[in-house]
């Protein structure tokens, strides 16, 4: 791996007493559509530097990344998040503009308010509050911030983790700030995620006139049989913390606009979300079955000729077994909200799948009801309470 030139942040900055909403607004103002940063990480770096963090800018490829740490010893807790956001869609459909952060009706509007600039601001504010109340931690607090979580995720968290390991920064535990709660703060803590694998099936035939089927070869019936075999297959019953593996066919296409032409080929696209009984090509996992090999077995049983191509950007399933770390985060959530969150593994993928290779990791962040939508927003009270939860996590962690 090519090592980046780690640029140490040395600027003096004085805005250490910013509220979580003020800091979130500053980050939302930056048009950091993945992988662009537009100054978001620079602003955050200055803020953390003023708190006493040692800050490193770690670009890999065209992706900006940031690592910041205060303290040098154990125990070491790391917060992982991202400053990149998905495209805003038609800006004119936003009430206040995607990059014009606005507080209205008790909500902060703007792209990234919930996913996840609001969460990043909450942890930075929590670190500031903890340091002001308790002094420097008896251990280390760090932040791993990437710029491509919403993109291919190849030059972000995974590369920074490698750099951290090479330079003595591997944490003991990690908290990822993804928006994990469906409707109210304190519902869920993610202790794992399902894996994801996408593929495309192609069946070849011979184009011809529908009135002369013997002169053609229609691929559609054969493709339909393959699709039905996949869609109706039951992979497993689920596990203690995971739902049953589920495959969805998302597209069937023959590229045919005429009603009197037999197409020459047809394709079908699918995605499978799999639990911890499976892996892709058994990547580093014992006692798991290969989900890609299982899909081929299902298709082969149909007995027709096909081509199958898997998307290379697959993601693995992972689980942090409930233990001291997940219990500590749960206790912090309960102390602030009065709710005991459920341990879950549902939802999409996240960069926690990379972190689990280095240390125990759980995810807890704001409400996900409006993420990736027009008029994405986060309730002001939610971000303030999330900050309190993160402060409590730090208090319990260094106390223990």
Short mmCIF file of C-alpha atoms in Angstrom, two decimals:
data_model
loop_
_atom_site.label_atom_id
_atom_site.label_comp_id
_atom_site.label_asym_id
_atom_site.label_seq_id
_atom_site.Cartn_x
_atom_site.Cartn_y
_atom_site.Cartn_z
CA UNK A 1 0.00 0.00 0.00
CA UNK A 2 1.29 3.41 -0.94
CA UNK A 3 1.58 5.52 2.19
CA UNK A 4 0.11 9.02 1.95
CA UNK A 5 1.99 12.07 3.03
CA UNK A 6 0.45 12.54 6.47
CA UNK A 7 0.07 16.30 6.90
CA UNK A 8 -0.07 17.35 10.53
CA UNK A 9 -2.60 20.10 11.27
CA UNK A 10 -0.88 22.96 13.05
CA UNK A 11 -3.31 25.90 12.76
CA UNK A 12 -4.54 27.61 15.91
CA UNK A 13 -8.29 27.66 16.25
CA UNK A 14 -10.54 28.96 19.03
CA UNK A 15 -14.06 27.66 18.41
CA UNK A 16 -13.96 24.94 21.08
CA UNK A 17 -17.29 25.89 22.66
CA UNK A 18 -19.47 25.53 19.57
CA UNK A 19 -22.80 23.79 20.09
CA UNK A 20 -23.49 20.60 18.18
CA UNK A 21 -25.97 22.50 15.99
CA UNK A 22 -23.47 25.25 15.16
CA UNK A 23 -20.82 22.70 14.24
CA UNK A 24 -23.26 20.60 12.22
CA UNK A 25 -24.29 23.71 10.28
CA UNK A 26 -20.69 24.47 9.39
CA UNK A 27 -20.20 20.93 8.08
CA UNK A 28 -23.49 20.90 6.15
CA UNK A 29 -22.51 24.13 4.39
CA UNK A 30 -19.71 22.22 2.67
CA UNK A 31 -20.90 20.63 -0.59
CA UNK A 32 -19.08 17.38 0.14
CA UNK A 33 -20.85 15.09 -2.33
CA UNK A 34 -18.75 11.93 -2.35
CA UNK A 35 -15.79 11.92 -2.82
CA UNK A 36 -15.44 15.73 -2.76
CA UNK A 37 -14.79 17.29 0.64
CA UNK A 38 -15.32 21.01 -0.06
CA UNK A 39 -13.61 21.98 3.20
CA UNK A 40 -15.62 19.88 5.66
CA UNK A 41 -12.66 17.89 6.97
CA UNK A 42 -10.46 20.97 7.06
CA UNK A 43 -13.00 22.73 9.26
CA UNK A 44 -13.39 19.72 11.53
CA UNK A 45 -9.60 19.36 11.77
CA UNK A 46 -9.21 22.94 12.98
CA UNK A 47 -11.91 22.40 15.55
CA UNK A 48 -10.30 19.21 16.88
CA UNK A 49 -6.84 20.75 16.89
CA UNK A 50 -8.11 23.46 19.19
CA UNK A 51 -9.28 20.77 21.60
CA UNK A 52 -5.79 19.28 21.76
CA UNK A 53 -6.14 16.52 19.16
CA UNK A 54 -3.20 15.60 16.95
CA UNK A 55 -4.64 15.67 13.45
CA UNK A 56 -3.56 13.90 10.27
CA UNK A 57 -4.90 14.43 6.75
CA UNK A 58 -4.69 11.09 4.92
CA UNK A 59 -5.65 11.27 1.25
CA UNK A 60 -5.79 8.00 -0.67
CA UNK A 61 -6.47 8.27 -4.39
CA UNK A 62 -9.02 11.04 -4.81
CA UNK A 63 -10.53 10.48 -1.36
CA UNK A 64 -9.79 12.83 1.55
CA UNK A 65 -9.60 11.21 4.99
CA UNK A 66 -8.94 12.53 8.47
CA UNK A 67 -7.58 10.91 11.60
CA UNK A 68 -7.37 12.75 14.91
CA UNK A 69 -6.30 11.51 18.33
CA UNK A 70 -5.90 12.96 21.79
CA UNK A 71 -3.87 10.90 24.23
CA UNK A 72 -1.36 8.20 23.38
CA UNK A 73 -2.09 5.26 25.62
CA UNK A 74 -4.76 2.70 26.39
CA UNK A 75 -7.65 2.38 26.64
CA UNK A 76 -8.30 3.80 23.19
CA UNK A 77 -11.82 4.54 21.95
CA UNK A 78 -12.34 5.54 18.31
CA UNK A 79 -15.34 7.19 16.68
CA UNK A 80 -15.69 6.40 12.97
CA UNK A 81 -17.81 8.43 10.59
CA UNK A 82 -17.89 10.23 7.26
CA UNK A 83 -18.27 13.76 5.95
CA UNK A 84 -19.23 12.80 2.39
CA UNK A 85 -22.90 12.83 1.45
CA UNK A 86 -25.06 11.50 -1.37
CA UNK A 87 -26.10 13.87 -4.18
CA UNK A 88 -28.92 16.20 -3.08
CA UNK A 89 -31.19 15.64 -6.06
CA UNK A 90 -33.06 18.64 -7.52
CA UNK A 91 -32.00 21.55 -5.31
CA UNK A 92 -35.20 23.40 -6.17
CA UNK A 93 -37.26 20.74 -4.42
CA UNK A 94 -35.55 21.45 -1.09
CA UNK A 95 -37.42 23.88 1.15
CA UNK A 96 -34.24 25.59 2.35
CA UNK A 97 -31.56 24.25 0.00
CA UNK A 98 -29.47 21.11 0.58
CA UNK A 99 -26.35 23.02 1.64
CA UNK A 100 -28.10 25.91 3.35
CA UNK A 101 -28.50 24.51 6.87
CA UNK A 102 -31.63 25.89 8.45
CA UNK A 103 -33.33 25.30 11.78
CA UNK A 104 -37.11 25.37 11.50
CA UNK A 105 -39.84 23.76 13.62
CA UNK A 106 -37.22 22.28 15.90
CA UNK A 107 -35.39 20.50 13.07
CA UNK A 108 -32.06 21.08 11.35
CA UNK A 109 -32.50 20.76 7.59
CA UNK A 110 -29.67 20.01 5.14
CA UNK A 111 -27.90 17.17 3.34
CA UNK A 112 -26.03 15.21 5.98
CA UNK A 113 -28.07 16.44 8.96
CA UNK A 114 -28.74 12.80 9.88
CA UNK A 115 -26.33 10.93 7.56
CA UNK A 116 -24.00 11.79 9.07
CA UNK A 117 -22.60 15.27 9.62
CA UNK A 118 -24.94 15.69 12.57
CA UNK A 119 -23.46 12.61 14.21
CA UNK A 120 -19.88 13.70 13.49
CA UNK A 121 -20.65 17.08 15.06
CA UNK A 122 -22.24 15.33 18.04
CA UNK A 123 -19.14 13.26 18.80
CA UNK A 124 -16.77 16.21 18.32
CA UNK A 125 -18.96 18.25 20.68
CA UNK A 126 -19.08 15.34 23.12
CA UNK A 127 -15.28 15.08 23.11
CA UNK A 128 -15.06 18.81 23.82
CA UNK A 129 -17.56 18.55 26.66
CA UNK A 130 -15.81 15.55 28.17
CA UNK A 131 -12.40 17.22 28.06
CA UNK A 132 -13.78 20.43 29.57
CA UNK A 133 -15.49 18.51 32.38
CA UNK A 134 -12.90 15.81 33.10
CA UNK A 135 -9.67 16.97 31.52
CA UNK A 136 -7.59 14.95 29.09
CA UNK A 137 -8.69 11.30 28.97
CA UNK A 138 -6.77 8.68 30.91
CA UNK A 139 -6.24 6.89 27.62
CA UNK A 140 -7.06 8.01 24.09
CA UNK A 141 -9.98 9.35 22.08
CA UNK A 142 -9.73 9.33 18.30
CA UNK A 143 -11.87 10.11 15.28
CA UNK A 144 -11.61 8.34 11.92
CA UNK A 145 -13.42 10.41 9.30
CA UNK A 146 -13.59 9.35 5.66
CA UNK A 147 -14.82 10.92 2.45
CA UNK A 148 -16.03 7.87 0.52
CA UNK A 149 -18.45 5.95 2.75
CA UNK A 150 -21.24 6.90 0.35
CA UNK A 151 -19.05 5.91 -2.61
CA UNK A 152 -17.04 2.79 -3.46
CA UNK A 153 -15.52 2.67 0.05
CA UNK A 154 -12.16 1.54 -1.34
CA UNK A 155 -9.92 4.50 -0.44
CA UNK A 156 -11.48 5.53 2.83
CA UNK A 157 -11.95 3.72 6.13
CA UNK A 158 -10.28 0.52 4.98
CA UNK A 159 -7.10 2.43 4.00
CA UNK A 160 -7.07 4.59 7.12
CA UNK A 161 -7.38 1.51 9.33
CA UNK A 162 -4.32 0.03 7.63
CA UNK A 163 -2.44 3.31 8.22
CA UNK A 164 -3.56 3.35 11.86
CA UNK A 165 -2.28 -0.19 12.39
CA UNK A 166 1.07 0.68 10.82
CA UNK A 167 1.49 3.74 13.03
CA UNK A 168 0.34 2.38 16.39
CA UNK A 169 -3.18 3.82 16.40
CA UNK A 170 -5.31 0.66 16.43
CA UNK A 171 -8.16 1.28 18.89
CA UNK A 172 -9.45 -1.02 21.58
CA UNK A 173 -13.11 -0.34 20.70
CA UNK A 174 -14.93 1.64 18.04
CA UNK A 175 -18.24 3.46 17.83
CA UNK A 176 -19.64 4.17 14.36
CA UNK A 177 -22.11 7.05 14.22
CA UNK A 178 -24.41 5.82 11.45
CA UNK A 179 -28.10 6.74 11.91
CA UNK A 180 -29.36 3.56 13.54
CA UNK A 181 -32.72 4.53 15.01
CA UNK A 182 -35.95 4.15 12.98
CA UNK A 183 -38.16 6.67 14.79
CA UNK A 184 -36.89 7.69 18.24
CA UNK A 185 -33.44 7.94 19.77
CA UNK A 186 -32.60 4.87 21.80
CA UNK A 187 -34.37 2.16 19.78
CA UNK A 188 -31.46 0.22 18.29
CA UNK A 189 -27.74 -0.41 18.52
CA UNK A 190 -26.24 -2.17 15.52
CA UNK A 191 -23.92 -4.98 16.58
CA UNK A 192 -23.45 -6.27 13.05
CA UNK A 193 -24.65 -6.00 9.48
CA UNK A 194 -25.71 -8.39 6.78
CA UNK A 195 -23.42 -8.93 3.84
CA UNK A 196 -24.40 -7.77 0.35
CA UNK A 197 -23.70 -9.30 -3.05
CA UNK A 198 -25.08 -8.23 -6.43
CA UNK A 199 -25.02 -10.18 -9.67
CA UNK A 200 -26.19 -10.19 -13.28
CA UNK A 201 -27.51 -13.25 -15.13
CA UNK A 202 -27.37 -13.27 -18.94
CA UNK A 203 -29.13 -15.76 -21.21
CA UNK A 204 -28.33 -15.73 -24.92
CA UNK A 205 -30.75 -16.61 -27.70
CA UNK A 206 -31.31 -15.64 -31.31
CA UNK A 207 -33.34 -12.66 -32.46
CA UNK A 208 -36.18 -13.27 -34.87
CA UNK A 209 -39.76 -12.56 -35.88
CA UNK A 210 -42.44 -13.77 -33.45
CA UNK A 211 -44.36 -15.28 -36.41
CA UNK A 212 -41.43 -17.57 -37.18
CA UNK A 213 -40.30 -18.88 -33.78
CA UNK A 214 -38.53 -21.86 -35.29
CA UNK A 215 -36.08 -19.47 -36.93
CA UNK A 216 -35.27 -17.79 -33.61
CA UNK A 217 -34.35 -18.80 -30.09
CA UNK A 218 -36.25 -16.98 -27.34
CA UNK A 219 -34.11 -16.55 -24.19
CA UNK A 220 -36.95 -15.10 -22.07
CA UNK A 221 -38.56 -18.38 -20.87
CA UNK A 222 -35.18 -19.75 -19.83
CA UNK A 223 -34.31 -16.51 -18.03
CA UNK A 224 -37.67 -16.62 -16.26
CA UNK A 225 -36.93 -20.12 -14.96
CA UNK A 226 -33.59 -18.97 -13.56
CA UNK A 227 -35.16 -15.92 -11.92
CA UNK A 228 -37.91 -18.03 -10.37
CA UNK A 229 -35.38 -20.51 -9.00
CA UNK A 230 -33.46 -17.74 -7.25
CA UNK A 231 -36.47 -15.80 -6.03
CA UNK A 232 -38.16 -18.84 -4.52
CA UNK A 233 -35.08 -20.35 -2.86
CA UNK A 234 -34.93 -20.38 0.94
CA UNK A 235 -31.32 -19.94 1.97
CA UNK A 236 -31.63 -20.34 5.76
CA UNK A 237 -33.79 -19.71 8.81
CA UNK A 238 -31.75 -16.83 10.19
CA UNK A 239 -29.58 -16.81 13.31
CA UNK A 240 -29.82 -15.40 16.83
CA UNK A 241 -29.03 -11.86 15.74
CA UNK A 242 -29.67 -12.02 11.99
CA UNK A 243 -32.70 -12.21 9.75
CA UNK A 244 -32.92 -15.02 7.18
CA UNK A 245 -30.82 -14.44 4.08
CA UNK A 246 -32.89 -12.71 1.41
CA UNK A 247 -32.42 -12.42 -2.36
CA UNK A 248 -34.31 -9.85 -4.44
CA UNK A 249 -34.45 -9.70 -8.22
CA UNK A 250 -34.27 -5.99 -9.05
CA UNK A 251 -34.30 -5.90 -12.86
CA UNK A 252 -35.23 -8.05 -15.87
CA UNK A 253 -34.37 -6.56 -19.24
CA UNK A 254 -34.30 -7.71 -22.86
CA UNK A 255 -33.79 -4.30 -24.47
CA UNK A 256 -36.81 -4.86 -26.69
CA UNK A 257 -39.18 -2.06 -27.69
CA UNK A 258 -41.07 -4.06 -30.32
CA UNK A 259 -43.91 -6.49 -29.73
CA UNK A 260 -43.21 -8.62 -32.80
CA UNK A 261 -39.50 -9.33 -32.23
CA UNK A 262 -38.04 -12.20 -30.24
CA UNK A 263 -35.05 -10.72 -28.35
CA UNK A 264 -31.53 -11.98 -28.83
CA UNK A 265 -30.67 -12.03 -25.13
CA UNK A 266 -32.03 -11.20 -21.71
CA UNK A 267 -30.49 -10.14 -18.41
CA UNK A 268 -31.63 -10.17 -14.81
CA UNK A 269 -30.01 -8.33 -11.91
CA UNK A 270 -30.29 -9.33 -8.26
CA UNK A 271 -28.99 -8.51 -4.81
CA UNK A 272 -28.71 -10.88 -1.86
CA UNK A 273 -28.38 -9.74 1.75
CA UNK A 274 -26.88 -12.58 3.74
CA UNK A 275 -26.32 -13.31 7.40
CA UNK A 276 -23.30 -14.64 9.26
CA UNK A 277 -23.80 -18.20 8.01
CA UNK A 278 -22.44 -17.07 4.66
CA UNK A 279 -19.47 -15.31 3.12
CA UNK A 280 -18.30 -14.42 -0.38
CA UNK A 281 -15.73 -17.00 -1.49
CA UNK A 282 -15.29 -17.74 2.23
CA UNK A 283 -13.19 -14.61 2.64
CA UNK A 284 -11.32 -15.17 5.86
CA UNK A 285 -14.26 -16.92 7.48
CA UNK A 286 -14.32 -20.46 8.79
CA UNK A 287 -17.54 -22.39 9.31
CA UNK A 288 -19.40 -20.38 6.67
CA UNK A 289 -20.73 -21.35 3.29
CA UNK A 290 -19.98 -19.46 0.09
CA UNK A 291 -23.06 -17.48 -0.95
CA UNK A 292 -21.77 -17.05 -4.50
CA UNK A 293 -21.24 -20.80 -4.89
CA UNK A 294 -24.71 -21.46 -3.51
CA UNK A 295 -26.25 -19.13 -6.10
CA UNK A 296 -24.46 -21.00 -8.89
CA UNK A 297 -25.74 -24.33 -7.55
CA UNK A 298 -29.30 -23.03 -7.59
CA UNK A 299 -28.96 -21.83 -11.19
CA UNK A 300 -27.21 -24.99 -12.36
CA UNK A 301 -30.12 -27.12 -11.15
CA UNK A 302 -32.43 -25.34 -13.62
CA UNK A 303 -30.54 -27.01 -16.44
CA UNK A 304 -30.26 -24.13 -18.91
CA UNK A 305 -27.24 -22.29 -20.25
CA UNK A 306 -26.47 -18.94 -18.59
CA UNK A 307 -23.69 -16.50 -17.76
CA UNK A 308 -23.30 -15.07 -14.26
CA UNK A 309 -21.23 -12.06 -13.25
CA UNK A 310 -20.91 -10.87 -9.67
CA UNK A 311 -20.30 -7.27 -8.70
CA UNK A 312 -16.80 -6.98 -7.25
CA UNK A 313 -17.86 -4.41 -4.63
CA UNK A 314 -19.44 -7.01 -2.38
CA UNK A 315 -19.51 -6.56 1.40
CA UNK A 316 -19.14 -9.15 4.11
CA UNK A 317 -21.45 -9.87 7.01
CA UNK A 318 -20.08 -9.25 10.48
CA UNK A 319 -21.09 -9.50 14.11
CA UNK A 320 -19.68 -8.06 17.31
CA UNK A 321 -20.96 -10.52 19.86
CA UNK A 322 -22.73 -8.77 22.74
CA UNK A 323 -20.30 -8.14 25.56
CA UNK A 324 -18.79 -5.40 27.69
CA UNK A 325 -18.50 -2.85 24.88
CA UNK A 326 -22.04 -3.19 23.52
CA UNK A 327 -23.39 -3.23 27.07
CA UNK A 328 -21.54 -0.01 27.90
CA UNK A 329 -23.05 1.77 24.90
CA UNK A 330 -26.49 0.41 25.78
CA UNK A 331 -26.11 1.68 29.35
CA UNK A 332 -25.12 5.13 28.09
CA UNK A 333 -28.18 5.27 25.84
CA UNK A 334 -30.45 4.18 28.68
CA UNK A 335 -28.93 6.73 31.08
CA UNK A 336 -29.81 9.60 28.71
CA UNK A 337 -33.03 8.43 27.03
CA UNK A 338 -34.52 6.03 29.55
CA UNK A 339 -34.83 3.45 26.75
CA UNK A 340 -33.00 0.13 26.54
CA UNK A 341 -32.01 -0.22 22.88
CA UNK A 342 -32.34 -3.51 21.04
CA UNK A 343 -29.28 -5.15 19.51
CA UNK A 344 -29.97 -5.44 15.76
CA UNK A 345 -28.18 -6.23 12.50
CA UNK A 346 -30.73 -5.04 9.93
CA UNK A 347 -30.38 -2.22 7.42
CA UNK A 348 -27.77 -1.57 4.77
CA UNK A 349 -24.02 -1.87 4.88
CA UNK A 350 -21.61 0.45 6.70
CA UNK A 351 -17.89 0.95 7.20
CA UNK A 352 -18.15 -0.97 10.46
CA UNK A 353 -17.57 -4.05 8.30
CA UNK A 354 -13.95 -2.92 7.95
CA UNK A 355 -13.47 -1.89 11.58
CA UNK A 356 -14.53 -5.29 12.97
CA UNK A 357 -11.30 -6.77 11.61
CA UNK A 358 -9.40 -4.64 14.15
CA UNK A 359 -11.55 -4.29 17.28
CA UNK A 360 -15.07 -4.68 18.67
CA UNK A 361 -17.41 -2.20 16.95
CA UNK A 362 -21.00 -1.11 17.42
CA UNK A 363 -23.07 1.52 15.66
CA UNK A 364 -25.26 4.13 17.28
CA UNK A 365 -26.38 7.43 15.82
CA UNK A 366 -29.42 9.58 15.04
CA UNK A 367 -32.76 8.76 13.40
CA UNK A 368 -32.68 7.45 9.85
CA UNK A 369 -36.21 8.34 8.69
CA UNK A 370 -35.13 11.08 6.24
CA UNK A 371 -31.64 10.00 5.15
CA UNK A 372 -30.88 10.29 1.41
CA UNK A 373 -34.19 12.12 0.93
CA UNK A 374 -35.16 15.61 -0.22
CA UNK A 375 -35.37 17.81 2.90
CA UNK A 376 -33.20 15.47 5.00
CA UNK A 377 -33.34 16.69 8.58
CA UNK A 378 -32.54 15.91 12.18
CA UNK A 379 -34.40 17.10 15.24
CA UNK A 380 -32.35 19.56 17.25
CA UNK A 381 -33.27 17.72 20.44
CA UNK A 382 -32.09 14.42 18.94
CA UNK A 383 -28.65 15.82 18.08
CA UNK A 384 -28.34 17.39 21.51
CA UNK A 385 -29.35 14.16 23.22
CA UNK A 386 -27.00 12.19 20.97
CA UNK A 387 -24.18 14.45 22.14
CA UNK A 388 -25.13 13.68 25.74
CA UNK A 389 -25.11 9.96 24.97
CA UNK A 390 -21.63 10.21 23.45
CA UNK A 391 -20.42 12.13 26.51
CA UNK A 392 -21.84 9.38 28.70
CA UNK A 393 -20.12 6.71 26.58
CA UNK A 394 -16.80 8.45 27.19
CA UNK A 395 -17.48 8.78 30.91
CA UNK A 396 -18.39 5.12 31.32
CA UNK A 397 -15.55 3.95 29.10
CA UNK A 398 -12.76 5.73 30.94
CA UNK A 399 -14.35 5.02 34.32
CA UNK A 400 -14.38 1.30 33.56
#
